[in-house]
Amino acid sequence: MLWMLLVFLLLSSMQQHYSCNALGNPQVPCLFVFGDSLSDNGNNNNLFTLAKTNYPPYGIDFPMGPTGRFTNGRNVIDILAQLLGFDDYIPPFANAKGEEILKGVNYASGGGGIRSETAQEQGDRISMDQQLENHQITVLEMNQMLGNHNKSAAEYLSKCIYVVAIGSNDYVNNYFLPQFFLTSRIYTPQQYAVVLNHQLSQQLTTLYKYGARKFAVYGLGALGSTPYERSSCGSGANASACVDNINNAVELFNDGLKTLVAQLNKNLINATFIFINSTGIASSSSSIASMVADVPCCKVMSVGGLCVPFGKPCSNRSQYLFWDGFHPTEILYELYAGRGYKAESPSDAYPFDITHLALL
């Protein structure tokens, strides 16, 4: 009888899980996204900027072709949304309208940074501060849709997940571009990491004031190991030190970000923040150890590292970690999203993964 009861409970659980996915009921009511080109899904398409990718070969493996995603297929947010049970991709703020905003909005912008001046050499972009302003517009619209009852809107937003993945451009398109920016002359790497995390703390607190309670904050990847930065560092005797210099600076930021997550969990009532260890996930994964990591899949432009328009990319895309000079292929995004959603190692996420965040 006990055995039969266990089988019954197992089958019931499986049926419930299947029914939930079959009906398209997501694990959280909505997903909001803030970040840069690693998450952008079309917000830059109509901006006057070099940071746009709404042309082939981008999107070669995406059902809708080139959409403004900076990769060959799905990006990390697309995959996370699917893992969370959403039927459709989260719409970019530029196109989001009507009741679809109740499922969430993606505000991420290629070139966007924690600092407002970041990537200004590329033209228009939507900084984190501007993304927060755009989110405020969304919240006002949601209040109207939910009957102008602030309490119900607040309750609704408190159940949503807010993914924040930003800071890469504050390094590659600010600190390590001394010909355009002064930050590397003003701050040591340690000081700059502190300054960035302090500003990001204020921005996350602003989101909290707007009603956010569940935060998944992605750390930065090893930016010095991207094909564009490797190429910029050259192949001489100092190349390795150049790559390490960038990666060490990023590590300082990530260490501070993990500490910030712990502080915000302590200081903001009823809020939960988690840190996703992007660098650790990539460096500890045996599944990508033999893949091509030092050159991109597509032929890139000499300035900016994006794919040459209408160029022919590599055919074996599942064997490449990087699509262009900076951005991962879908295969690497699957790793970042998959292990952020369900950690395979205690170091993947702190204090726990997105699966547990969704259950809160």
Short mmCIF file of N, CA and C in Angstrom, two decimals, residues 135-249:
data_model
loop_
_atom_site.label_atom_id
_atom_site.label_comp_id
_atom_site.label_asym_id
_atom_site.label_seq_id
_atom_site.Cartn_x
_atom_site.Cartn_y
_atom_site.Cartn_z
N HIS A 135 10.94 51.48 -17.09
CA HIS A 135 10.18 50.54 -16.25
C HIS A 135 9.09 51.28 -15.47
N GLN A 136 9.39 52.48 -15.04
CA GLN A 136 8.39 53.27 -14.31
C GLN A 136 7.17 53.52 -15.19
N ILE A 137 7.39 53.73 -16.48
CA ILE A 137 6.28 53.90 -17.43
C ILE A 137 5.44 52.63 -17.48
N THR A 138 6.13 51.48 -17.53
CA THR A 138 5.43 50.19 -17.55
C THR A 138 4.60 49.99 -16.29
N VAL A 139 5.17 50.31 -15.15
CA VAL A 139 4.47 50.13 -13.88
C VAL A 139 3.20 50.98 -13.83
N LEU A 140 3.28 52.21 -14.32
CA LEU A 140 2.09 53.07 -14.36
C LEU A 140 1.01 52.47 -15.25
N GLU A 141 1.42 51.91 -16.39
CA GLU A 141 0.46 51.27 -17.29
C GLU A 141 -0.16 50.04 -16.64
N MET A 142 0.65 49.28 -15.91
CA MET A 142 0.14 48.10 -15.24
C MET A 142 -0.84 48.48 -14.13
N ASN A 143 -0.55 49.57 -13.43
CA ASN A 143 -1.48 50.05 -12.40
C ASN A 143 -2.86 50.33 -13.00
N GLN A 144 -2.86 50.94 -14.19
CA GLN A 144 -4.13 51.24 -14.85
C GLN A 144 -4.84 49.96 -15.27
N MET A 145 -4.09 49.00 -15.78
CA MET A 145 -4.69 47.74 -16.22
C MET A 145 -5.28 46.95 -15.06
N LEU A 146 -4.61 47.04 -13.91
CA LEU A 146 -5.06 46.28 -12.75
C LEU A 146 -6.07 47.06 -11.91
N GLY A 147 -6.65 48.08 -12.52
CA GLY A 147 -7.75 48.80 -11.88
C GLY A 147 -7.32 49.93 -10.98
N ASN A 148 -6.06 50.38 -11.16
CA ASN A 148 -5.57 51.50 -10.36
C ASN A 148 -5.52 51.19 -8.87
N HIS A 149 -5.58 49.91 -8.52
CA HIS A 149 -5.44 49.53 -7.12
C HIS A 149 -3.96 49.27 -6.86
N ASN A 150 -3.30 50.21 -6.23
CA ASN A 150 -1.85 50.10 -6.04
C ASN A 150 -1.47 48.84 -5.28
N LYS A 151 -2.32 48.43 -4.36
CA LYS A 151 -2.01 47.25 -3.58
C LYS A 151 -1.97 46.01 -4.45
N SER A 152 -2.94 45.86 -5.35
CA SER A 152 -2.97 44.68 -6.22
C SER A 152 -1.80 44.70 -7.18
N ALA A 153 -1.44 45.89 -7.70
CA ALA A 153 -0.30 45.99 -8.59
C ALA A 153 0.98 45.64 -7.84
N ALA A 154 1.11 46.13 -6.62
CA ALA A 154 2.29 45.84 -5.81
C ALA A 154 2.40 44.35 -5.53
N GLU A 155 1.28 43.72 -5.23
CA GLU A 155 1.28 42.28 -4.97
C GLU A 155 1.69 41.51 -6.22
N TYR A 156 1.20 41.95 -7.36
CA TYR A 156 1.51 41.30 -8.63
C TYR A 156 3.01 41.41 -8.93
N LEU A 157 3.55 42.62 -8.82
CA LEU A 157 4.97 42.85 -9.12
C LEU A 157 5.88 42.11 -8.16
N SER A 158 5.43 41.94 -6.93
CA SER A 158 6.28 41.29 -5.93
C SER A 158 6.51 39.81 -6.24
N LYS A 159 5.68 39.24 -7.12
CA LYS A 159 5.82 37.83 -7.48
C LYS A 159 6.66 37.63 -8.74
N CYS A 160 6.97 38.72 -9.43
CA CYS A 160 7.72 38.65 -10.68
C CYS A 160 9.22 38.50 -10.41
N ILE A 161 9.95 38.02 -11.39
CA ILE A 161 11.41 37.96 -11.29
C ILE A 161 12.01 39.09 -12.13
N TYR A 162 12.99 39.75 -11.53
CA TYR A 162 13.72 40.83 -12.19
C TYR A 162 15.16 40.36 -12.43
N VAL A 163 15.51 40.21 -13.70
CA VAL A 163 16.87 39.81 -14.05
C VAL A 163 17.67 41.06 -14.40
N VAL A 164 18.80 41.21 -13.75
CA VAL A 164 19.70 42.34 -14.02
C VAL A 164 21.05 41.78 -14.42
N ALA A 165 21.48 42.10 -15.64
CA ALA A 165 22.76 41.61 -16.15
C ALA A 165 23.45 42.77 -16.86
N ILE A 166 24.20 43.56 -16.11
CA ILE A 166 24.77 44.78 -16.66
C ILE A 166 26.13 45.05 -16.02
N GLY A 167 26.97 45.77 -16.75
CA GLY A 167 28.29 46.12 -16.26
C GLY A 167 29.42 45.85 -17.24
N SER A 168 29.18 44.99 -18.22
CA SER A 168 30.24 44.65 -19.17
C SER A 168 30.73 45.88 -19.93
N ASN A 169 29.78 46.70 -20.39
CA ASN A 169 30.17 47.89 -21.16
C ASN A 169 30.90 48.92 -20.31
N ASP A 170 30.65 48.91 -19.00
CA ASP A 170 31.36 49.83 -18.12
C ASP A 170 32.85 49.51 -18.07
N TYR A 171 33.21 48.33 -18.55
CA TYR A 171 34.61 47.97 -18.67
C TYR A 171 35.09 48.08 -20.12
N VAL A 172 34.50 47.31 -21.04
CA VAL A 172 35.03 47.26 -22.41
C VAL A 172 34.72 48.53 -23.20
N ASN A 173 33.67 49.26 -22.83
CA ASN A 173 33.33 50.50 -23.52
C ASN A 173 33.36 51.70 -22.58
N ASN A 174 34.31 51.64 -21.64
CA ASN A 174 34.53 52.77 -20.74
C ASN A 174 35.93 52.65 -20.14
N TYR A 175 36.06 51.85 -19.09
CA TYR A 175 37.32 51.80 -18.33
C TYR A 175 38.51 51.41 -19.19
N PHE A 176 38.31 50.46 -20.10
CA PHE A 176 39.42 49.99 -20.93
C PHE A 176 39.41 50.64 -22.33
N LEU A 177 38.80 51.82 -22.42
CA LEU A 177 38.88 52.65 -23.62
C LEU A 177 39.39 54.03 -23.21
N PRO A 178 40.65 54.13 -22.82
CA PRO A 178 41.18 55.41 -22.31
C PRO A 178 41.21 56.52 -23.34
N GLN A 179 41.12 56.16 -24.62
CA GLN A 179 41.09 57.19 -25.66
C GLN A 179 39.78 57.95 -25.68
N PHE A 180 38.75 57.39 -25.05
CA PHE A 180 37.44 58.04 -25.00
C PHE A 180 37.01 58.43 -23.58
N PHE A 181 37.50 57.71 -22.57
CA PHE A 181 36.99 57.89 -21.21
C PHE A 181 38.14 58.09 -20.22
N LEU A 182 37.85 58.82 -19.15
CA LEU A 182 38.86 59.16 -18.15
C LEU A 182 38.86 58.23 -16.93
N THR A 183 37.91 57.31 -16.87
CA THR A 183 37.73 56.54 -15.64
C THR A 183 38.98 55.78 -15.21
N SER A 184 39.75 55.25 -16.16
CA SER A 184 40.94 54.48 -15.79
C SER A 184 42.05 55.37 -15.25
N ARG A 185 41.96 56.68 -15.49
CA ARG A 185 42.95 57.62 -14.95
C ARG A 185 42.51 58.13 -13.58
N ILE A 186 41.20 58.06 -13.33
CA ILE A 186 40.66 58.55 -12.06
C ILE A 186 40.66 57.46 -11.00
N TYR A 187 40.32 56.22 -11.40
CA TYR A 187 40.13 55.13 -10.45
C TYR A 187 41.11 53.99 -10.69
N THR A 188 41.55 53.37 -9.62
CA THR A 188 42.23 52.08 -9.74
C THR A 188 41.15 51.04 -10.03
N PRO A 189 41.52 49.84 -10.49
CA PRO A 189 40.49 48.81 -10.71
C PRO A 189 39.64 48.52 -9.47
N GLN A 190 40.28 48.51 -8.30
CA GLN A 190 39.54 48.27 -7.06
C GLN A 190 38.55 49.40 -6.79
N GLN A 191 38.98 50.63 -6.95
CA GLN A 191 38.10 51.78 -6.73
C GLN A 191 36.94 51.79 -7.72
N TYR A 192 37.25 51.44 -8.97
CA TYR A 192 36.20 51.45 -9.99
C TYR A 192 35.14 50.40 -9.70
N ALA A 193 35.56 49.22 -9.25
CA ALA A 193 34.60 48.18 -8.88
C ALA A 193 33.69 48.65 -7.76
N VAL A 194 34.25 49.35 -6.79
CA VAL A 194 33.45 49.88 -5.68
C VAL A 194 32.46 50.92 -6.18
N VAL A 195 32.92 51.81 -7.04
CA VAL A 195 32.06 52.87 -7.59
C VAL A 195 30.90 52.25 -8.38
N LEU A 196 31.20 51.27 -9.22
CA LEU A 196 30.15 50.63 -10.02
C LEU A 196 29.13 49.92 -9.14
N ASN A 197 29.61 49.19 -8.16
CA ASN A 197 28.68 48.45 -7.30
C ASN A 197 27.85 49.39 -6.44
N HIS A 198 28.42 50.51 -6.05
CA HIS A 198 27.65 51.49 -5.28
C HIS A 198 26.51 52.06 -6.13
N GLN A 199 26.82 52.40 -7.39
CA GLN A 199 25.77 52.94 -8.26
C GLN A 199 24.72 51.88 -8.59
N LEU A 200 25.17 50.65 -8.82
CA LEU A 200 24.22 49.57 -9.10
C LEU A 200 23.33 49.31 -7.88
N SER A 201 23.89 49.44 -6.69
CA SER A 201 23.10 49.28 -5.47
C SER A 201 21.96 50.29 -5.42
N GLN A 202 22.25 51.52 -5.79
CA GLN A 202 21.21 52.56 -5.82
C GLN A 202 20.15 52.23 -6.86
N GLN A 203 20.59 51.70 -7.99
CA GLN A 203 19.64 51.37 -9.06
C GLN A 203 18.76 50.19 -8.67
N LEU A 204 19.32 49.20 -8.03
CA LEU A 204 18.54 48.06 -7.57
C LEU A 204 17.56 48.48 -6.47
N THR A 205 17.97 49.41 -5.64
CA THR A 205 17.09 49.93 -4.60
C THR A 205 15.92 50.70 -5.22
N THR A 206 16.18 51.39 -6.31
CA THR A 206 15.11 52.08 -7.04
C THR A 206 14.09 51.07 -7.56
N LEU A 207 14.57 49.96 -8.10
CA LEU A 207 13.67 48.90 -8.57
C LEU A 207 12.83 48.36 -7.41
N TYR A 208 13.46 48.21 -6.28
CA TYR A 208 12.75 47.76 -5.07
C TYR A 208 11.62 48.73 -4.72
N LYS A 209 11.89 50.02 -4.83
CA LYS A 209 10.88 51.03 -4.53
C LYS A 209 9.73 50.99 -5.53
N TYR A 210 10.02 50.53 -6.75
CA TYR A 210 8.98 50.39 -7.77
C TYR A 210 8.15 49.11 -7.58
N GLY A 211 8.55 48.26 -6.64
CA GLY A 211 7.77 47.06 -6.35
C GLY A 211 8.46 45.74 -6.55
N ALA A 212 9.70 45.77 -7.06
CA ALA A 212 10.44 44.51 -7.28
C ALA A 212 10.82 43.88 -5.95
N ARG A 213 10.71 42.54 -5.89
CA ARG A 213 11.09 41.82 -4.68
C ARG A 213 11.97 40.60 -4.97
N LYS A 214 11.94 40.09 -6.19
CA LYS A 214 12.74 38.91 -6.54
C LYS A 214 13.76 39.30 -7.62
N PHE A 215 15.03 39.30 -7.24
CA PHE A 215 16.09 39.75 -8.14
C PHE A 215 17.08 38.63 -8.44
N ALA A 216 17.35 38.42 -9.72
CA ALA A 216 18.45 37.54 -10.14
C ALA A 216 19.48 38.42 -10.83
N VAL A 217 20.64 38.59 -10.18
CA VAL A 217 21.67 39.50 -10.68
C VAL A 217 22.83 38.68 -11.23
N TYR A 218 23.08 38.82 -12.52
CA TYR A 218 24.16 38.07 -13.17
C TYR A 218 25.48 38.81 -13.02
N GLY A 219 26.51 38.07 -12.61
CA GLY A 219 27.86 38.61 -12.61
C GLY A 219 28.39 38.67 -14.04
N LEU A 220 29.52 39.34 -14.22
CA LEU A 220 30.10 39.50 -15.55
C LEU A 220 30.94 38.29 -15.93
N GLY A 221 31.02 38.03 -17.22
CA GLY A 221 31.89 36.98 -17.72
C GLY A 221 33.33 37.46 -17.78
N ALA A 222 34.22 36.57 -18.17
CA ALA A 222 35.65 36.91 -18.28
C ALA A 222 35.86 37.72 -19.56
N LEU A 223 35.68 39.03 -19.46
CA LEU A 223 35.66 39.89 -20.63
C LEU A 223 37.00 39.91 -21.37
N GLY A 224 38.08 39.73 -20.65
CA GLY A 224 39.38 39.72 -21.30
C GLY A 224 39.59 38.52 -22.20
N SER A 225 38.77 37.50 -22.01
CA SER A 225 38.90 36.27 -22.79
C SER A 225 38.00 36.24 -24.02
N THR A 226 37.27 37.31 -24.29
CA THR A 226 36.48 37.38 -25.51
C THR A 226 37.41 37.53 -26.71
N PRO A 227 37.00 37.07 -27.88
CA PRO A 227 37.89 37.17 -29.05
C PRO A 227 38.35 38.59 -29.37
N TYR A 228 37.46 39.56 -29.19
CA TYR A 228 37.83 40.95 -29.52
C TYR A 228 38.92 41.45 -28.58
N GLU A 229 38.77 41.20 -27.28
CA GLU A 229 39.78 41.67 -26.33
C GLU A 229 41.08 40.89 -26.48
N ARG A 230 40.99 39.60 -26.77
CA ARG A 230 42.20 38.82 -27.03
C ARG A 230 42.96 39.41 -28.21
N SER A 231 42.21 39.75 -29.26
CA SER A 231 42.84 40.32 -30.45
C SER A 231 43.45 41.69 -30.15
N SER A 232 42.72 42.48 -29.36
CA SER A 232 43.22 43.81 -28.99
C SER A 232 44.49 43.72 -28.15
N CYS A 233 44.59 42.67 -27.36
CA CYS A 233 45.77 42.49 -26.52
C CYS A 233 46.98 42.00 -27.31
N GLY A 234 46.75 41.55 -28.54
CA GLY A 234 47.85 41.12 -29.40
C GLY A 234 48.33 39.72 -29.08
N SER A 235 49.46 39.37 -29.67
CA SER A 235 50.01 38.02 -29.51
C SER A 235 51.43 38.02 -28.99
N GLY A 236 51.89 39.17 -28.56
CA GLY A 236 53.26 39.28 -28.07
C GLY A 236 53.43 38.79 -26.65
N ALA A 237 54.55 39.15 -26.07
CA ALA A 237 54.90 38.68 -24.72
C ALA A 237 53.95 39.22 -23.66
N ASN A 238 53.35 40.37 -23.91
CA ASN A 238 52.47 40.99 -22.91
C ASN A 238 50.99 40.65 -23.10
N ALA A 239 50.68 39.82 -24.09
CA ALA A 239 49.28 39.52 -24.41
C ALA A 239 48.56 38.88 -23.23
N SER A 240 49.19 37.90 -22.62
CA SER A 240 48.56 37.19 -21.51
C SER A 240 48.32 38.12 -20.33
N ALA A 241 49.28 38.99 -20.06
CA ALA A 241 49.13 39.94 -18.95
C ALA A 241 48.01 40.93 -19.23
N CYS A 242 47.84 41.29 -20.50
CA CYS A 242 46.77 42.20 -20.90
C CYS A 242 45.40 41.56 -20.66
N VAL A 243 45.24 40.31 -21.07
CA VAL A 243 43.99 39.57 -20.86
C VAL A 243 43.71 39.45 -19.37
N ASP A 244 44.75 39.08 -18.61
CA ASP A 244 44.59 38.91 -17.16
C ASP A 244 44.22 40.22 -16.48
N ASN A 245 44.76 41.32 -16.96
CA ASN A 245 44.47 42.62 -16.38
C ASN A 245 42.98 42.95 -16.46
N ILE A 246 42.38 42.64 -17.61
CA ILE A 246 40.94 42.88 -17.79
C ILE A 246 40.13 41.93 -16.91
N ASN A 247 40.49 40.65 -16.96
CA ASN A 247 39.74 39.66 -16.17
C ASN A 247 39.86 39.89 -14.67
N ASN A 248 41.02 40.34 -14.22
CA ASN A 248 41.19 40.62 -12.79
C ASN A 248 40.33 41.80 -12.35
N ALA A 249 40.20 42.80 -13.22
CA ALA A 249 39.36 43.95 -12.90
C ALA A 249 37.90 43.52 -12.80
#
